Short mmCIF file of C-alpha atoms in Angstrom, two decimals:
data_model
loop_
_atom_site.label_atom_id
_atom_site.label_comp_id
_atom_site.label_asym_id
_atom_site.label_seq_id
_atom_site.Cartn_x
_atom_site.Cartn_y
_atom_site.Cartn_z
CA MET A 1 -338.30 0.54 -28.30
CA SER A 2 -341.73 -0.43 -26.93
CA ASN A 3 -343.05 -1.10 -30.47
CA SER A 4 -340.09 -3.38 -31.13
CA LEU A 5 -340.77 -5.25 -27.89
CA ASN A 6 -344.47 -5.56 -28.77
CA ASN A 7 -343.57 -7.05 -32.16
CA GLN A 8 -341.24 -9.50 -30.43
CA GLU A 9 -344.02 -10.53 -28.06
CA LYS A 10 -346.36 -11.26 -30.99
CA ASN A 11 -343.91 -13.84 -32.35
CA VAL A 12 -343.59 -15.85 -29.14
CA SER A 13 -346.00 -18.38 -27.67
CA LEU A 14 -345.60 -17.23 -24.08
CA SER A 15 -344.86 -13.68 -22.97
CA LEU A 16 -341.51 -13.03 -21.32
CA GLU A 17 -343.39 -12.37 -18.07
CA ASP A 18 -345.07 -15.79 -18.22
CA GLN A 19 -341.78 -17.45 -19.12
CA LYS A 20 -340.14 -15.89 -16.07
CA LYS A 21 -343.01 -17.15 -13.92
CA LEU A 22 -342.35 -20.72 -15.10
CA GLU A 23 -338.58 -20.32 -14.86
CA TYR A 24 -339.09 -19.56 -11.18
CA SER A 25 -340.65 -23.05 -10.96
CA GLY A 26 -337.60 -24.65 -12.57
CA TYR A 27 -338.43 -24.45 -16.27
CA ARG A 28 -335.80 -23.35 -18.78
CA PHE A 29 -337.10 -22.16 -22.13
CA LEU A 30 -335.44 -23.26 -25.35
CA GLY A 31 -334.90 -21.43 -28.61
CA SER A 32 -336.38 -17.94 -28.94
CA LYS A 33 -340.10 -18.51 -29.52
CA GLY A 34 -341.27 -19.31 -25.99
CA HIS A 35 -343.02 -22.63 -26.63
CA SER A 36 -340.52 -25.33 -25.62
CA ALA A 37 -338.86 -25.95 -22.30
CA VAL A 38 -336.93 -28.42 -20.19
CA LYS A 39 -337.17 -29.05 -16.45
CA ILE A 40 -335.10 -31.37 -14.28
CA CYS A 41 -337.19 -34.28 -13.10
CA HIS A 42 -337.31 -35.00 -9.37
CA TRP A 43 -336.06 -38.53 -10.10
CA THR A 44 -333.10 -37.33 -12.15
CA LYS A 45 -331.83 -35.52 -9.07
CA LYS A 46 -332.62 -38.50 -6.82
CA SER A 47 -330.76 -40.86 -9.13
CA ILE A 48 -327.62 -38.70 -9.19
CA LEU A 49 -327.61 -38.82 -5.38
CA ASN A 50 -328.32 -42.60 -5.43
CA GLU A 51 -331.54 -41.97 -3.48
CA GLY A 52 -333.90 -43.72 -5.89
CA PHE A 53 -335.06 -43.62 -9.48
CA CYS A 54 -338.17 -43.17 -11.63
CA TYR A 55 -340.58 -46.05 -12.10
CA LYS A 56 -339.74 -45.90 -15.84
CA GLU A 57 -336.29 -47.22 -14.95
CA LYS A 58 -337.86 -50.11 -13.05
CA PHE A 59 -340.48 -50.84 -15.71
CA TYR A 60 -338.62 -50.14 -18.96
CA GLY A 61 -334.92 -49.71 -18.16
CA ILE A 62 -334.84 -45.93 -18.77
CA GLU A 63 -331.97 -44.59 -16.65
CA SER A 64 -333.26 -41.62 -14.67
CA HIS A 65 -329.97 -39.72 -14.61
CA LYS A 66 -329.85 -39.74 -18.43
CA CYS A 67 -333.47 -38.71 -19.02
CA LEU A 68 -334.40 -35.35 -20.53
CA GLN A 69 -337.84 -34.12 -19.42
CA MET A 70 -339.07 -31.61 -21.98
CA SER A 71 -341.96 -30.31 -24.04
CA PRO A 72 -342.10 -28.59 -27.43
CA ALA A 73 -345.56 -27.13 -26.68
CA VAL A 74 -345.59 -25.94 -23.08
CA PRO A 75 -348.66 -23.64 -23.13
CA PHE A 76 -350.81 -25.56 -25.63
CA CYS A 77 -353.49 -28.08 -24.70
CA HIS A 78 -357.16 -28.72 -25.51
CA GLN A 79 -357.82 -29.81 -21.92
CA LYS A 80 -357.69 -28.16 -18.51
CA CYS A 81 -357.59 -31.27 -16.33
CA SER A 82 -358.42 -30.67 -12.69
CA PHE A 83 -355.64 -33.08 -11.64
CA CYS A 84 -352.96 -31.30 -13.71
CA TRP A 85 -350.18 -29.84 -11.57
CA ARG A 86 -349.54 -27.07 -14.09
CA ASP A 87 -350.75 -23.45 -14.17
CA LEU A 88 -353.81 -23.76 -16.41
CA SER A 89 -354.23 -19.99 -16.69
CA LEU A 90 -351.43 -20.11 -19.28
CA THR A 91 -353.08 -22.81 -21.39
CA LYS A 92 -353.94 -21.94 -25.00
CA THR A 93 -356.00 -24.03 -27.42
CA GLU A 94 -354.60 -22.63 -30.68
CA TRP A 95 -350.96 -22.21 -31.66
CA VAL A 96 -349.70 -18.67 -31.17
CA GLY A 97 -346.45 -17.26 -32.58
CA ASP A 98 -343.60 -18.67 -34.62
CA TYR A 99 -341.80 -21.89 -33.69
CA ASP A 100 -338.23 -23.11 -33.29
CA ASP A 101 -336.74 -25.96 -35.30
CA PRO A 102 -336.10 -29.40 -33.71
CA LYS A 103 -332.28 -29.19 -33.77
CA THR A 104 -332.34 -25.90 -31.86
CA ILE A 105 -334.81 -27.27 -29.32
CA ILE A 106 -332.81 -30.44 -28.66
CA GLN A 107 -329.42 -28.75 -28.41
CA ASP A 108 -330.77 -26.03 -26.15
CA ALA A 109 -332.51 -28.68 -24.00
CA ILE A 110 -329.27 -30.62 -23.48
CA ASN A 111 -327.34 -27.43 -22.70
CA ALA A 112 -330.01 -26.17 -20.30
CA GLN A 113 -330.18 -29.50 -18.48
CA ASN A 114 -326.40 -29.54 -18.07
CA LYS A 115 -326.47 -26.04 -16.60
CA LEU A 116 -329.24 -26.98 -14.20
CA LEU A 117 -327.29 -30.02 -13.02
CA CYS A 118 -323.87 -28.35 -12.73
CA GLY A 119 -324.41 -27.62 -9.02
CA PHE A 120 -324.29 -31.36 -8.29
CA PHE A 121 -320.57 -31.35 -9.16
CA GLY A 122 -320.07 -29.51 -5.87
CA ASN A 123 -322.14 -32.03 -3.92
CA ASP A 124 -320.09 -34.72 -2.16
CA LYS A 125 -323.10 -37.05 -2.16
CA ALA A 126 -323.42 -36.99 -5.96
CA ASP A 127 -322.42 -40.07 -7.96
CA ARG A 128 -319.54 -38.87 -10.14
CA LYS A 129 -320.07 -41.55 -12.81
CA LYS A 130 -323.76 -40.70 -13.13
CA LEU A 131 -322.95 -36.99 -13.27
CA GLU A 132 -320.62 -37.51 -16.21
CA GLU A 133 -323.19 -39.71 -17.94
CA SER A 134 -325.93 -37.13 -17.33
CA LYS A 135 -324.09 -34.74 -19.66
CA LYS A 136 -325.24 -36.90 -22.57
CA PRO A 137 -328.90 -37.78 -21.94
CA ASN A 138 -330.27 -40.58 -24.12
CA ASN A 139 -334.01 -40.58 -23.43
CA ALA A 140 -336.47 -37.77 -24.07
CA ALA A 141 -339.61 -37.76 -21.96
CA ILE A 142 -341.77 -35.57 -24.18
CA SER A 143 -344.33 -34.92 -21.48
CA LEU A 144 -343.32 -31.96 -19.33
CA ALA A 145 -346.35 -29.76 -20.08
CA GLY A 146 -348.89 -29.16 -22.80
CA GLU A 147 -349.89 -31.45 -25.68
CA PRO A 148 -346.80 -32.27 -27.79
CA MET A 149 -348.90 -32.95 -30.90
CA PHE A 150 -349.51 -29.19 -31.09
CA TYR A 151 -345.88 -28.59 -32.11
CA PRO A 152 -345.92 -28.15 -35.91
CA ASP A 153 -342.68 -30.13 -36.41
CA ILE A 154 -343.41 -33.01 -34.01
CA ASN A 155 -342.52 -35.58 -36.70
CA GLU A 156 -339.16 -33.94 -37.30
CA LEU A 157 -338.52 -33.57 -33.56
CA ILE A 158 -338.92 -37.32 -32.98
CA ALA A 159 -336.76 -38.06 -36.05
CA GLU A 160 -334.03 -35.72 -34.83
CA PHE A 161 -334.00 -37.28 -31.37
CA LYS A 162 -333.59 -40.66 -33.05
CA LYS A 163 -330.67 -39.35 -35.16
CA GLN A 164 -329.01 -38.29 -31.91
CA ASP A 165 -329.44 -41.81 -30.44
CA PHE A 166 -332.27 -40.90 -28.06
CA THR A 167 -335.16 -43.11 -27.16
CA THR A 168 -338.41 -41.14 -26.93
CA PHE A 169 -341.42 -41.50 -24.64
CA LEU A 170 -344.22 -39.35 -26.06
CA VAL A 171 -347.35 -38.65 -23.99
CA SER A 172 -350.51 -37.49 -25.78
CA ASN A 173 -354.06 -36.87 -24.61
CA GLY A 174 -355.36 -38.13 -27.95
CA VAL A 175 -357.51 -35.07 -28.71
CA MET A 176 -355.55 -34.21 -31.88
CA TYR A 177 -356.62 -37.47 -33.48
CA GLU A 178 -355.74 -36.77 -37.13
CA LYS A 179 -352.21 -35.58 -36.37
CA LEU A 180 -351.60 -38.54 -34.08
CA ALA A 181 -352.95 -40.99 -36.66
CA ASN A 182 -350.66 -39.50 -39.32
CA LEU A 183 -347.54 -39.49 -37.18
CA GLN A 184 -344.81 -40.63 -39.58
CA ASN A 185 -341.91 -40.91 -37.14
CA GLU A 186 -343.05 -42.99 -34.21
CA PRO A 187 -341.58 -42.61 -30.72
CA THR A 188 -340.02 -45.51 -28.85
CA GLN A 189 -343.11 -45.62 -26.65
CA LEU A 190 -346.37 -43.82 -27.29
CA TYR A 191 -348.56 -43.03 -24.29
CA LEU A 192 -352.24 -42.23 -24.61
CA SER A 193 -354.03 -40.80 -21.58
CA LEU A 194 -357.35 -42.41 -20.66
CA ASP A 195 -358.68 -40.66 -17.59
CA ALA A 196 -362.40 -41.40 -17.79
CA PRO A 197 -364.67 -44.31 -18.66
CA ASP A 198 -367.34 -42.13 -20.30
CA LYS A 199 -367.95 -38.70 -21.80
CA LYS A 200 -369.61 -37.11 -18.76
CA THR A 201 -366.78 -38.10 -16.42
CA TYR A 202 -364.26 -36.90 -18.99
CA VAL A 203 -365.93 -33.51 -19.39
CA ASP A 204 -366.23 -33.02 -15.61
CA LEU A 205 -362.63 -34.06 -14.91
CA CYS A 206 -360.64 -32.90 -17.94
CA THR A 207 -362.63 -29.78 -18.97
CA PRO A 208 -362.07 -30.05 -22.74
CA GLN A 209 -361.94 -26.75 -24.61
CA ILE A 210 -363.34 -28.12 -27.90
CA ASN A 211 -366.60 -29.94 -28.66
CA ASP A 212 -365.34 -33.20 -30.18
CA ALA A 213 -362.59 -33.99 -27.69
CA TRP A 214 -364.11 -37.24 -26.32
CA LEU A 215 -364.94 -38.45 -29.85
CA ASN A 216 -361.37 -37.72 -30.97
CA ILE A 217 -359.94 -39.61 -28.00
CA ASN A 218 -362.00 -42.64 -28.94
CA LYS A 219 -360.71 -42.39 -32.51
CA SER A 220 -357.15 -42.22 -31.18
CA LEU A 221 -357.79 -45.32 -29.09
CA GLU A 222 -359.01 -47.12 -32.21
CA THR A 223 -355.86 -46.25 -34.15
CA LEU A 224 -353.38 -47.05 -31.35
CA ASN A 225 -353.15 -50.69 -32.37
CA SER A 226 -351.81 -49.66 -35.80
CA PHE A 227 -348.58 -48.25 -34.34
CA ASP A 228 -345.36 -50.25 -34.66
CA SER A 229 -343.90 -48.58 -31.58
CA ARG A 230 -344.57 -49.79 -28.06
CA THR A 231 -347.87 -48.37 -26.86
CA CYS A 232 -349.21 -47.64 -23.41
CA ILE A 233 -352.50 -46.46 -21.93
CA ARG A 234 -352.02 -44.32 -18.83
CA THR A 235 -354.86 -43.71 -16.41
CA THR A 236 -354.51 -41.14 -13.63
CA CYS A 237 -356.73 -42.26 -10.76
CA VAL A 238 -358.50 -39.43 -8.95
CA LYS A 239 -360.40 -40.65 -5.91
CA HIS A 240 -364.12 -39.81 -5.94
CA LYS A 241 -363.79 -38.56 -9.54
CA ASN A 242 -362.95 -41.38 -11.98
CA MET A 243 -362.25 -44.64 -10.10
CA PHE A 244 -365.43 -46.44 -11.14
CA ASP A 245 -367.09 -48.15 -14.12
CA HIS A 246 -364.21 -50.56 -14.66
CA GLU A 247 -366.18 -52.32 -17.41
CA ASN A 248 -366.17 -49.23 -19.66
CA TYR A 249 -362.47 -48.63 -19.01
CA ALA A 250 -361.85 -52.24 -20.06
CA LYS A 251 -363.84 -51.82 -23.28
CA LEU A 252 -361.86 -48.72 -24.23
CA ILE A 253 -358.56 -50.42 -23.39
CA ASP A 254 -359.50 -53.46 -25.46
CA LEU A 255 -360.28 -51.10 -28.33
CA ALA A 256 -356.72 -49.73 -28.17
CA ASN A 257 -355.01 -53.05 -27.37
CA PRO A 258 -351.87 -51.40 -25.94
CA ASP A 259 -348.66 -53.22 -25.02
CA TYR A 260 -348.81 -51.75 -21.52
CA ILE A 261 -351.27 -50.14 -19.16
CA GLU A 262 -350.10 -47.82 -16.39
CA ILE A 263 -352.53 -47.16 -13.55
CA LYS A 264 -351.22 -44.23 -11.54
CA ALA A 265 -352.46 -42.23 -8.58
CA TYR A 266 -353.21 -38.54 -8.82
CA MET A 267 -350.61 -36.71 -6.74
CA CYS A 268 -351.75 -33.63 -4.84
CA VAL A 269 -348.98 -31.27 -5.94
CA GLY A 270 -348.53 -27.97 -7.77
CA TYR A 271 -351.51 -26.00 -9.02
CA SER A 272 -353.81 -29.04 -8.77
CA ARG A 273 -354.07 -28.21 -5.06
CA ASP A 274 -356.24 -25.24 -6.06
CA ARG A 275 -358.74 -27.64 -7.63
CA LEU A 276 -358.47 -30.90 -5.68
CA THR A 277 -357.48 -32.00 -2.16
CA LEU A 278 -355.48 -34.74 -0.48
CA ASP A 279 -358.75 -36.64 -0.19
CA ASN A 280 -358.65 -37.08 -4.00
CA MET A 281 -355.28 -38.85 -3.86
CA PRO A 282 -355.80 -42.64 -3.70
CA THR A 283 -353.58 -44.84 -1.59
CA PHE A 284 -351.27 -47.36 -3.21
CA ASN A 285 -353.58 -50.18 -2.16
CA GLU A 286 -356.53 -48.42 -3.78
CA VAL A 287 -354.54 -48.08 -7.00
CA ILE A 288 -353.64 -51.79 -6.88
CA ASP A 289 -357.30 -52.70 -6.31
CA PHE A 290 -358.39 -50.57 -9.26
CA ALA A 291 -355.62 -52.00 -11.45
CA GLN A 292 -356.49 -55.58 -10.53
CA LYS A 293 -360.10 -55.06 -11.61
CA ILE A 294 -358.90 -53.66 -14.94
CA ALA A 295 -356.47 -56.58 -15.31
CA ASP A 296 -359.24 -59.12 -14.69
CA LEU A 297 -361.57 -57.50 -17.22
CA THR A 298 -358.92 -57.17 -19.94
CA GLY A 299 -357.23 -60.53 -19.47
CA ARG A 300 -353.98 -58.95 -18.29
CA GLU A 301 -351.70 -59.29 -15.30
CA ILE A 302 -350.03 -56.89 -12.91
CA THR A 303 -346.34 -57.31 -13.76
CA ASN A 304 -344.68 -54.48 -11.86
CA ASP A 305 -345.33 -51.59 -9.49
CA SER A 306 -343.72 -48.70 -7.67
CA GLU A 307 -345.19 -47.91 -4.28
CA ILE A 308 -343.44 -44.56 -3.89
CA SER A 309 -344.93 -43.33 -7.20
CA ARG A 310 -348.23 -45.16 -6.58
CA VAL A 311 -348.18 -46.69 -10.06
CA VAL A 312 -348.95 -50.20 -11.30
CA LEU A 313 -347.97 -51.79 -14.62
CA LEU A 314 -350.26 -54.20 -16.48
CA GLU A 315 -349.28 -56.36 -19.46
#
């Protein structure tokens, strides 16, 4: 019996014990291989109660109550960013175990989300129309945890979402340059994280686990302009850590020439509180000031913002 269990454990990306730890935090694992999961976004719940919605609804028209927040590569990432709210002790830099196919992941994600939201049907404050619509999500935010480019079938996953009439917002850190550059099925919107203006700041803040990470990110920035999909650079502002050297940020952004730039405050939540403090969380006005300097240097304008999420949109 124990040998059988040990063999099972070898074929999964995360041990059952680690999966249970994350399930306690609201994750629901998909398939049988322990690498993909879904979690209800805070704004999905808020939207169902008509108490607000995600800034992506304000910026891009993505309806929060129909958004599926998921990841096909929960424990895999080449970075251990100090501002990440996730448990970095589970992070792996090489794929471990077998993997589930895209259809299984998507169907399980929809089913798991519906189960997680079923309690709202007993809540008198819930919007009944939104609840019914939430049963059929139509946007996948592929950004819950980990680096999605690690998933061996990422091309097929995006294609399958498209077949099922989903829009897809894919967030990448850009470290897996070659796989990103050769992405055949593009998402609706491709995000590339840019959290430092130079290599030293990047290494100090994002703690890369491979030698060429900064070089690869620069290569990813260079190739971003070749994508037909909408593209976006997202910068997480960490006070006292990376909110300086606007000129170098501007040069890197010009290199990528994205459709959008999102400048967002670090939020002192989750496991990041073990590494950073409230003093590292910039105010909304500080985010606006930083964004305006980037806008001026890149010839862009601030076109939208969300104070509650401390995020500013540049175009």
